[in-house]
mmCIF file of C-alpha atoms and ligand atoms in Angstrom:
data_model
loop_
_atom_site.group_PDB
_atom_site.id
_atom_site.type_symbol
_atom_site.label_atom_id
_atom_site.label_comp_id
_atom_site.label_asym_id
_atom_site.label_seq_id
_atom_site.Cartn_x
_atom_site.Cartn_y
_atom_site.Cartn_z
ATOM 1 C CA UNK A 1 8.368 -51.960 7.895
ATOM 2 C CA UNK A 2 5.598 -53.570 5.562
ATOM 3 C CA UNK A 3 2.930 -51.391 6.902
ATOM 4 C CA UNK A 4 5.075 -48.279 6.426
ATOM 5 C CA UNK A 5 5.957 -49.117 2.839
ATOM 6 C CA UNK A 6 2.111 -49.410 2.253
ATOM 7 C CA UNK A 7 1.264 -46.001 3.657
ATOM 8 C CA UNK A 8 3.858 -44.476 1.564
ATOM 9 C CA UNK A 9 2.464 -46.045 -1.521
ATOM 10 C CA UNK A 10 -0.933 -44.722 -0.614
ATOM 11 C CA UNK A 11 0.281 -41.236 -0.163
ATOM 12 C CA UNK A 12 2.723 -40.240 -2.909
ATOM 13 C CA UNK A 13 2.594 -36.306 -2.936
ATOM 14 C CA UNK A 14 4.481 -36.331 -6.176
ATOM 15 C CA UNK A 15 1.532 -37.807 -8.153
ATOM 16 C CA UNK A 16 -0.281 -34.545 -8.466
ATOM 17 C CA UNK A 17 2.879 -32.670 -9.343
ATOM 18 C CA UNK A 18 3.745 -34.642 -12.612
ATOM 19 C CA UNK A 19 2.412 -32.143 -15.118
ATOM 20 C CA UNK A 20 1.676 -28.510 -15.379
ATOM 21 C CA UNK A 21 -2.078 -29.301 -15.905
ATOM 22 C CA UNK A 22 -2.007 -31.524 -12.715
ATOM 23 C CA UNK A 23 -0.411 -28.701 -10.789
ATOM 24 C CA UNK A 24 -2.622 -26.096 -11.931
ATOM 25 C CA UNK A 25 -5.581 -28.274 -11.068
ATOM 26 C CA UNK A 26 -4.711 -28.734 -7.387
ATOM 27 C CA UNK A 27 -3.170 -25.258 -6.893
ATOM 28 C CA UNK A 28 -4.542 -23.583 -3.905
ATOM 29 C CA UNK A 29 -3.866 -20.058 -4.152
ATOM 30 C CA UNK A 30 -4.750 -17.821 -7.274
ATOM 31 C CA UNK A 31 -3.168 -14.686 -8.318
ATOM 32 C CA UNK A 32 -5.036 -12.515 -10.730
ATOM 33 C CA UNK A 33 -4.897 -8.895 -12.014
ATOM 34 C CA UNK A 34 -8.269 -8.313 -10.124
ATOM 35 C CA UNK A 35 -6.371 -8.728 -6.909
ATOM 36 C CA UNK A 36 -3.852 -6.038 -7.651
ATOM 37 C CA UNK A 37 -3.901 -2.148 -6.574
ATOM 38 C CA UNK A 38 -1.427 0.075 -8.389
ATOM 39 C CA UNK A 39 0.268 2.860 -6.388
ATOM 40 C CA UNK A 40 1.104 6.004 -8.423
ATOM 41 C CA UNK A 41 2.988 9.158 -7.601
ATOM 42 C CA UNK A 42 1.596 12.458 -9.034
ATOM 43 C CA UNK A 43 3.487 15.564 -8.807
ATOM 44 C CA UNK A 44 2.501 19.156 -9.370
ATOM 45 C CA UNK A 45 4.375 20.879 -12.347
ATOM 46 C CA UNK A 46 5.032 20.675 -15.937
ATOM 47 C CA UNK A 47 7.592 17.828 -16.106
ATOM 48 C CA UNK A 48 5.550 14.704 -17.499
ATOM 49 C CA UNK A 49 7.435 11.815 -16.152
ATOM 50 C CA UNK A 50 10.314 11.685 -13.786
ATOM 51 C CA UNK A 51 12.040 8.299 -13.121
ATOM 52 C CA UNK A 52 12.407 7.426 -9.323
ATOM 53 C CA UNK A 53 16.008 6.264 -9.105
ATOM 54 C CA UNK A 54 15.562 3.959 -6.104
ATOM 55 C CA UNK A 55 12.558 2.175 -7.586
ATOM 56 C CA UNK A 56 13.619 1.010 -11.032
ATOM 57 C CA UNK A 57 10.580 1.206 -13.455
ATOM 58 C CA UNK A 58 8.529 3.621 -11.281
ATOM 59 C CA UNK A 59 7.795 7.279 -12.109
ATOM 60 C CA UNK A 60 6.391 10.544 -10.710
ATOM 61 C CA UNK A 61 3.745 11.605 -13.074
ATOM 62 C CA UNK A 62 2.276 15.106 -13.996
ATOM 63 C CA UNK A 63 -1.504 15.093 -13.814
ATOM 64 C CA UNK A 64 -1.821 15.026 -17.515
ATOM 65 C CA UNK A 65 0.615 11.957 -17.949
ATOM 66 C CA UNK A 66 -1.264 10.292 -15.080
ATOM 67 C CA UNK A 67 -4.463 10.153 -17.010
ATOM 68 C CA UNK A 68 -2.624 8.308 -19.945
ATOM 69 C CA UNK A 69 -1.199 5.946 -17.363
ATOM 70 C CA UNK A 70 -4.497 5.171 -15.934
ATOM 71 C CA UNK A 71 -6.174 4.495 -19.068
ATOM 72 C CA UNK A 72 -3.364 2.095 -19.858
ATOM 73 C CA UNK A 73 -3.672 0.360 -16.405
ATOM 74 C CA UNK A 74 -7.503 0.072 -16.971
ATOM 75 C CA UNK A 75 -7.044 -1.658 -20.456
ATOM 76 C CA UNK A 76 -4.796 -4.328 -18.866
ATOM 77 C CA UNK A 77 -7.654 -5.231 -16.507
ATOM 78 C CA UNK A 78 -6.062 -3.776 -13.342
ATOM 79 C CA UNK A 79 -9.136 -2.711 -11.118
ATOM 80 C CA UNK A 80 -7.760 -0.006 -9.073
ATOM 81 C CA UNK A 81 -5.064 2.585 -8.388
ATOM 82 C CA UNK A 82 -3.928 4.280 -5.085
ATOM 83 C CA UNK A 83 -2.787 7.837 -5.491
ATOM 84 C CA UNK A 84 -0.095 9.554 -3.624
ATOM 85 C CA UNK A 85 0.267 13.379 -4.400
ATOM 86 C CA UNK A 86 3.328 15.668 -4.217
ATOM 87 C CA UNK A 87 2.539 19.218 -4.016
ATOM 88 C CA UNK A 88 4.429 22.318 -5.557
ATOM 89 C CA UNK A 89 4.987 23.626 -2.046
ATOM 90 C CA UNK A 90 4.938 22.437 1.539
ATOM 91 C CA UNK A 91 4.216 23.981 4.662
ATOM 92 C CA UNK A 92 4.088 23.208 8.703
ATOM 93 C CA UNK A 93 0.562 22.024 8.675
ATOM 94 C CA UNK A 94 0.415 20.601 5.319
ATOM 95 C CA UNK A 95 -2.238 22.695 3.869
ATOM 96 C CA UNK A 96 -1.894 21.315 0.398
ATOM 97 C CA UNK A 97 -3.459 18.136 1.627
ATOM 98 C CA UNK A 98 -6.863 19.384 1.915
ATOM 99 C CA UNK A 99 -6.879 21.964 -0.692
ATOM 100 C CA UNK A 100 -9.816 21.363 -3.020
ATOM 101 C CA UNK A 101 -7.942 22.257 -6.140
ATOM 102 C CA UNK A 102 -4.741 20.512 -4.904
ATOM 103 C CA UNK A 103 -2.705 17.867 -6.611
ATOM 104 C CA UNK A 104 -4.995 14.902 -5.551
ATOM 105 C CA UNK A 105 -8.373 16.342 -6.378
ATOM 106 C CA UNK A 106 -6.775 17.354 -9.798
ATOM 107 C CA UNK A 107 -5.540 13.876 -10.184
ATOM 108 C CA UNK A 108 -8.640 12.149 -9.237
ATOM 109 C CA UNK A 109 -10.550 14.177 -11.738
ATOM 110 C CA UNK A 110 -8.147 13.420 -14.525
ATOM 111 C CA UNK A 111 -8.172 9.638 -13.948
ATOM 112 C CA UNK A 112 -11.822 9.629 -13.647
ATOM 113 C CA UNK A 113 -12.133 11.341 -17.102
ATOM 114 C CA UNK A 114 -9.706 9.061 -18.860
ATOM 115 C CA UNK A 115 -10.571 5.691 -17.219
ATOM 116 C CA UNK A 116 -13.975 6.092 -15.650
ATOM 117 C CA UNK A 117 -14.162 2.287 -14.554
ATOM 118 C CA UNK A 118 -10.903 2.320 -12.625
ATOM 119 C CA UNK A 119 -11.512 2.623 -8.756
ATOM 120 C CA UNK A 120 -9.532 5.410 -7.489
ATOM 121 C CA UNK A 121 -8.147 5.115 -3.896
ATOM 122 C CA UNK A 122 -6.409 8.160 -2.357
ATOM 123 C CA UNK A 123 -3.831 8.228 0.336
ATOM 124 C CA UNK A 124 -4.898 10.506 3.141
ATOM 125 C CA UNK A 125 -2.003 11.711 5.077
ATOM 126 C CA UNK A 126 -0.136 14.817 5.784
ATOM 127 C CA UNK A 127 3.553 13.725 5.357
ATOM 128 C CA UNK A 128 3.728 14.582 1.586
ATOM 129 C CA UNK A 129 2.522 17.918 2.519
ATOM 130 C CA UNK A 130 4.291 18.918 5.570
ATOM 131 C CA UNK A 131 7.752 20.646 5.209
ATOM 132 C CA UNK A 132 8.849 18.665 8.395
ATOM 133 C CA UNK A 133 7.594 15.338 6.625
ATOM 134 C CA UNK A 134 5.718 14.064 9.697
ATOM 135 C CA UNK A 135 2.271 12.583 9.287
ATOM 136 C CA UNK A 136 0.678 14.983 11.846
ATOM 137 C CA UNK A 137 0.864 18.577 13.299
ATOM 138 C CA UNK A 138 4.266 18.929 15.165
ATOM 139 C CA UNK A 139 4.531 20.841 18.530
ATOM 140 C CA UNK A 140 7.777 21.643 20.021
ATOM 141 C CA UNK A 141 8.143 22.331 23.882
ATOM 142 C CA UNK A 142 10.642 21.683 26.586
ATOM 143 C CA UNK A 143 13.511 21.006 23.955
ATOM 144 C CA UNK A 144 11.458 17.953 22.670
ATOM 145 C CA UNK A 145 9.013 17.587 19.660
ATOM 146 C CA UNK A 146 5.804 15.684 19.609
ATOM 147 C CA UNK A 147 3.371 14.768 16.822
ATOM 148 C CA UNK A 148 -0.096 16.184 18.121
ATOM 149 C CA UNK A 149 -2.682 13.359 17.441
ATOM 150 C CA UNK A 150 -6.106 15.240 18.180
ATOM 151 C CA UNK A 151 -5.158 18.416 16.412
ATOM 152 C CA UNK A 152 -4.372 16.458 13.221
ATOM 153 C CA UNK A 153 -7.714 14.676 13.084
ATOM 154 C CA UNK A 154 -9.707 17.489 11.743
ATOM 155 C CA UNK A 155 -7.080 17.962 8.993
ATOM 156 C CA UNK A 156 -7.263 14.433 7.981
ATOM 157 C CA UNK A 157 -11.060 14.717 7.809
ATOM 158 C CA UNK A 158 -10.697 18.008 5.562
ATOM 159 C CA UNK A 159 -8.296 16.035 3.379
ATOM 160 C CA UNK A 160 -10.490 12.944 2.850
ATOM 161 C CA UNK A 161 -13.610 15.294 2.111
ATOM 162 C CA UNK A 162 -11.646 17.119 -0.637
ATOM 163 C CA UNK A 163 -10.564 13.770 -2.201
ATOM 164 C CA UNK A 164 -14.221 12.463 -2.006
ATOM 165 C CA UNK A 165 -15.565 15.608 -3.406
ATOM 166 C CA UNK A 166 -13.314 15.300 -6.311
ATOM 167 C CA UNK A 167 -14.678 11.827 -7.113
ATOM 168 C CA UNK A 168 -12.360 9.376 -5.155
ATOM 169 C CA UNK A 169 -14.025 5.972 -4.711
ATOM 170 C CA UNK A 170 -12.192 5.098 -1.461
ATOM 171 C CA UNK A 171 -10.142 7.261 0.898
ATOM 172 C CA UNK A 172 -7.112 5.470 2.800
ATOM 173 C CA UNK A 173 -5.996 7.021 5.933
ATOM 174 C CA UNK A 174 -2.216 6.023 6.364
ATOM 175 C CA UNK A 175 -0.965 8.186 9.274
ATOM 176 C CA UNK A 176 -1.636 5.932 12.175
ATOM 177 C CA UNK A 177 -3.281 8.581 14.204
ATOM 178 C CA UNK A 178 -5.605 7.351 16.735
ATOM 179 C CA UNK A 179 -9.211 8.153 15.888
ATOM 180 C CA UNK A 180 -8.405 9.014 12.240
ATOM 181 C CA UNK A 181 -10.927 6.573 10.817
ATOM 182 C CA UNK A 182 -13.796 7.854 13.259
ATOM 183 C CA UNK A 183 -12.972 11.446 12.169
ATOM 184 C CA UNK A 184 -13.368 10.867 8.510
ATOM 185 C CA UNK A 185 -16.235 8.598 9.129
ATOM 186 C CA UNK A 186 -18.070 11.576 10.933
ATOM 187 C CA UNK A 187 -17.151 13.912 7.890
ATOM 188 C CA UNK A 188 -18.047 11.276 5.279
ATOM 189 C CA UNK A 189 -20.872 8.842 6.146
ATOM 190 C CA UNK A 190 -20.837 7.399 2.690
ATOM 191 C CA UNK A 191 -17.234 7.074 1.525
ATOM 192 C CA UNK A 192 -15.697 3.645 1.801
ATOM 193 C CA UNK A 193 -12.667 3.885 4.006
ATOM 194 C CA UNK A 194 -9.573 1.487 3.585
ATOM 195 C CA UNK A 195 -7.769 1.979 6.824
ATOM 196 C CA UNK A 196 -4.078 1.417 6.988
ATOM 197 C CA UNK A 197 -4.953 -0.265 10.273
ATOM 198 C CA UNK A 198 -1.622 -1.814 11.114
ATOM 199 C CA UNK A 199 1.380 0.009 9.642
ATOM 200 C CA UNK A 200 4.691 -0.663 11.128
ATOM 201 C CA UNK A 201 7.709 1.752 11.547
ATOM 202 C CA UNK A 202 9.535 0.082 8.866
ATOM 203 C CA UNK A 203 12.902 0.457 7.181
ATOM 204 C CA UNK A 204 11.431 -1.053 3.877
ATOM 205 C CA UNK A 205 9.682 2.342 3.140
ATOM 206 C CA UNK A 206 13.111 3.782 2.313
ATOM 207 C CA UNK A 207 12.632 4.225 -1.445
ATOM 208 C CA UNK A 208 9.039 5.438 -1.036
ATOM 209 C CA UNK A 209 10.375 8.572 0.887
ATOM 210 C CA UNK A 210 12.387 9.264 -2.206
ATOM 211 C CA UNK A 211 9.420 8.900 -4.524
ATOM 212 C CA UNK A 212 6.863 10.703 -2.296
ATOM 213 C CA UNK A 213 9.637 13.451 -1.260
ATOM 214 C CA UNK A 214 8.498 12.851 2.355
ATOM 215 C CA UNK A 215 11.359 11.955 4.609
ATOM 216 C CA UNK A 216 10.845 13.161 8.171
ATOM 217 C CA UNK A 217 13.300 15.919 8.606
ATOM 218 C CA UNK A 218 13.961 15.194 12.410
ATOM 219 C CA UNK A 219 13.107 12.119 14.519
ATOM 220 C CA UNK A 220 11.394 9.079 12.993
ATOM 221 C CA UNK A 221 7.627 7.860 12.898
ATOM 222 C CA UNK A 222 7.974 5.362 15.705
ATOM 223 C CA UNK A 223 5.715 7.360 18.146
ATOM 224 C CA UNK A 224 2.732 6.823 15.728
ATOM 225 C CA UNK A 225 3.630 3.748 13.535
ATOM 226 C CA UNK A 226 3.879 0.221 15.166
ATOM 227 C CA UNK A 227 6.675 -1.498 16.721
ATOM 228 C CA UNK A 228 7.525 -4.429 14.446
ATOM 229 C CA UNK A 229 7.605 -6.695 17.469
ATOM 230 C CA UNK A 230 4.044 -6.491 18.111
ATOM 231 C CA UNK A 231 1.153 -8.671 16.629
ATOM 232 C CA UNK A 232 -1.563 -8.621 19.324
ATOM 233 C CA UNK A 233 -1.549 -4.721 19.132
ATOM 234 C CA UNK A 234 -2.152 -5.075 15.437
ATOM 235 C CA UNK A 235 -5.423 -7.009 16.238
ATOM 236 C CA UNK A 236 -6.439 -4.162 18.630
ATOM 237 C CA UNK A 237 -5.636 -1.652 15.903
ATOM 238 C CA UNK A 238 -7.647 -3.420 13.352
ATOM 239 C CA UNK A 239 -10.744 -3.897 15.837
ATOM 240 C CA UNK A 240 -10.601 -0.237 16.718
ATOM 241 C CA UNK A 241 -10.686 0.822 13.054
ATOM 242 C CA UNK A 242 -13.500 -1.340 12.081
ATOM 243 C CA UNK A 243 -15.489 -0.071 15.214
ATOM 244 C CA UNK A 244 -14.748 3.516 14.027
ATOM 245 C CA UNK A 245 -16.190 2.652 10.713
ATOM 246 C CA UNK A 246 -13.573 1.307 8.500
ATOM 247 C CA UNK A 247 -14.909 -0.810 5.475
ATOM 248 C CA UNK A 248 -11.600 -2.589 4.617
ATOM 249 C CA UNK A 249 -8.148 -2.872 6.331
ATOM 250 C CA UNK A 250 -4.678 -2.706 5.068
ATOM 251 C CA UNK A 251 -1.569 -4.162 6.539
ATOM 252 C CA UNK A 252 1.884 -2.675 5.745
ATOM 253 C CA UNK A 253 4.527 -3.755 4.998
ATOM 254 C CA UNK A 254 3.827 -7.370 3.669
ATOM 255 C CA UNK A 255 6.686 -9.619 3.564
ATOM 256 C CA UNK A 256 8.191 -9.452 7.195
ATOM 257 C CA UNK A 257 4.584 -9.321 8.372
ATOM 258 C CA UNK A 258 2.878 -12.394 6.671
ATOM 259 C CA UNK A 259 2.099 -13.792 10.217
ATOM 260 C CA UNK A 260 -0.017 -10.542 10.741
ATOM 261 C CA UNK A 261 -1.768 -10.948 7.515
ATOM 262 C CA UNK A 262 -2.641 -14.667 8.513
ATOM 263 C CA UNK A 263 -3.762 -13.609 11.892
ATOM 264 C CA UNK A 264 -5.995 -10.715 10.698
ATOM 265 C CA UNK A 265 -7.491 -13.103 7.840
ATOM 266 C CA UNK A 266 -8.510 -15.647 10.554
ATOM 267 C CA UNK A 267 -10.072 -13.018 12.931
ATOM 268 C CA UNK A 268 -11.736 -10.510 10.730
ATOM 269 C CA UNK A 269 -14.033 -11.113 7.766
ATOM 270 C CA UNK A 270 -13.591 -7.885 5.998
ATOM 271 C CA UNK A 271 -11.723 -7.087 2.746
ATOM 272 C CA UNK A 272 -8.008 -7.168 3.585
ATOM 273 C CA UNK A 273 -5.268 -5.540 1.760
ATOM 274 C CA UNK A 274 -1.539 -5.874 1.952
ATOM 275 C CA UNK A 275 1.004 -3.367 0.927
ATOM 276 C CA UNK A 276 4.022 -4.811 -0.788
ATOM 277 C CA UNK A 277 6.069 -1.846 -0.038
ATOM 278 C CA UNK A 278 8.756 0.126 -2.025
ATOM 279 C CA UNK A 279 11.898 -1.633 -0.224
ATOM 280 C CA UNK A 280 10.376 -5.135 -1.068
ATOM 281 C CA UNK A 281 10.000 -4.152 -4.591
ATOM 282 C CA UNK A 282 13.492 -2.453 -4.915
ATOM 283 C CA UNK A 283 15.462 -5.198 -2.997
ATOM 284 C CA UNK A 284 13.955 -7.776 -5.635
ATOM 285 C CA UNK A 285 14.845 -5.597 -8.567
ATOM 286 C CA UNK A 286 18.440 -4.846 -7.254
ATOM 287 C CA UNK A 287 19.027 -8.593 -6.772
ATOM 288 C CA UNK A 288 17.638 -9.265 -10.224
ATOM 289 C CA UNK A 289 19.668 -6.734 -11.958
ATOM 290 C CA UNK A 290 22.803 -8.221 -10.441
ATOM 291 C CA UNK A 291 21.752 -11.761 -11.771
ATOM 292 C CA UNK A 292 21.589 -13.089 -8.202
ATOM 293 C CA UNK A 293 17.886 -14.046 -8.543
ATOM 294 C CA UNK A 294 15.332 -14.500 -11.218
ATOM 295 C CA UNK A 295 13.372 -11.263 -10.573
ATOM 296 C CA UNK A 296 10.183 -12.332 -12.461
ATOM 297 C CA UNK A 297 9.874 -15.673 -10.779
ATOM 298 C CA UNK A 298 10.633 -14.165 -7.364
ATOM 299 C CA UNK A 299 7.919 -11.545 -8.009
ATOM 300 C CA UNK A 300 5.352 -14.123 -8.896
ATOM 301 C CA UNK A 301 6.416 -16.004 -5.553
ATOM 302 C CA UNK A 302 6.325 -12.999 -3.437
ATOM 303 C CA UNK A 303 2.805 -11.920 -4.615
ATOM 304 C CA UNK A 304 1.385 -15.569 -4.407
ATOM 305 C CA UNK A 305 2.864 -15.737 -0.823
ATOM 306 C CA UNK A 306 0.986 -12.779 0.275
ATOM 307 C CA UNK A 307 -2.253 -13.984 -1.281
ATOM 308 C CA UNK A 308 -1.591 -17.345 0.390
ATOM 309 C CA UNK A 309 -1.070 -15.561 3.656
ATOM 310 C CA UNK A 310 -4.708 -14.320 3.392
ATOM 311 C CA UNK A 311 -4.607 -10.985 1.598
ATOM 312 C CA UNK A 312 -7.566 -10.383 -0.591
ATOM 313 C CA UNK A 313 -5.852 -7.479 -2.260
ATOM 314 C CA UNK A 314 -2.249 -6.568 -2.759
ATOM 315 C CA UNK A 315 -0.922 -3.027 -3.359
ATOM 316 C CA UNK A 316 2.084 -3.500 -5.398
ATOM 317 C CA UNK A 317 4.531 -1.773 -7.794
ATOM 318 C CA UNK A 318 4.916 -5.024 -9.451
ATOM 319 C CA UNK A 319 1.362 -4.818 -10.672
ATOM 320 C CA UNK A 320 2.010 -3.689 -14.254
ATOM 321 C CA UNK A 321 4.990 -6.052 -15.012
ATOM 322 C CA UNK A 322 3.234 -9.068 -13.428
ATOM 323 C CA UNK A 323 0.193 -8.696 -15.843
ATOM 324 C CA UNK A 324 2.220 -10.594 -18.644
ATOM 325 C CA UNK A 325 2.611 -13.533 -16.390
ATOM 326 C CA UNK A 326 -1.006 -13.914 -14.817
ATOM 327 C CA UNK A 327 -4.626 -14.077 -16.080
HETATM 328 ZN ZN1 ZN B 1 2.198 9.845 6.338
#
């Protein structure tokens, strides 16, 4: 009994929690503006700014308005944006995606003009541009449909090339097609590739599909996005993308997959990003609006948790609102 009491006196964990100063000094995980990437939606057309109903505080911007937003984002010390384009018209092949005068090339140029120091990352996928909403070419046969992997690859390479030609700093293939990184790397030997290496078929993308106007018109994405039950497979996906020439990797979503973030961190010494997705954002806001949680505190806790799990970078819709709370 006596020896137990002694050990207890030697290790009082509360000693370093006594003041804010002490807590700050022994804090293990940092969260700064420099860790955050701001996802932005840009839509063709004249409407300057349109609120996204399922994502409070988020908007679709015109190219012109996007340039203003980008300048403001850069002035807050946020280092990077991730652009998603919504074209005026869609077709079966998603030809708007690789149009050199398309919405993303226009947006990249506008952001580069207004905020030259801001790193511009572009989402490389077809789903915002296809009338069926899938991330690849769709073939129907024998009464069933399938997403054609290999026929999609040259279209992704063309899309990434159009973005790079417009001045994108990083291209980010997100469609989970096998060989996408290799196809883009062959077309673009010098462009940094941030690969969505392990992207799960998740229900947490719901609000995003509203925002990007890209819900699949039939079926779902489970033949190309990952099964939420798998972890070893995520390690294989990451290893393959790095072998094909990816410079950095992204895991998506974040919160239900923090074990994957941790595993990837321990195994791969490359820049690692996690995407704090739309559903994660909107759930927090919805609960906050009802007074069920303190949304500002929860936001800090969530983002710190993603960093603690091992992410270097976080793509998050909270980026602008969290600026007031962090350095
Ligand atoms: Zn897609």
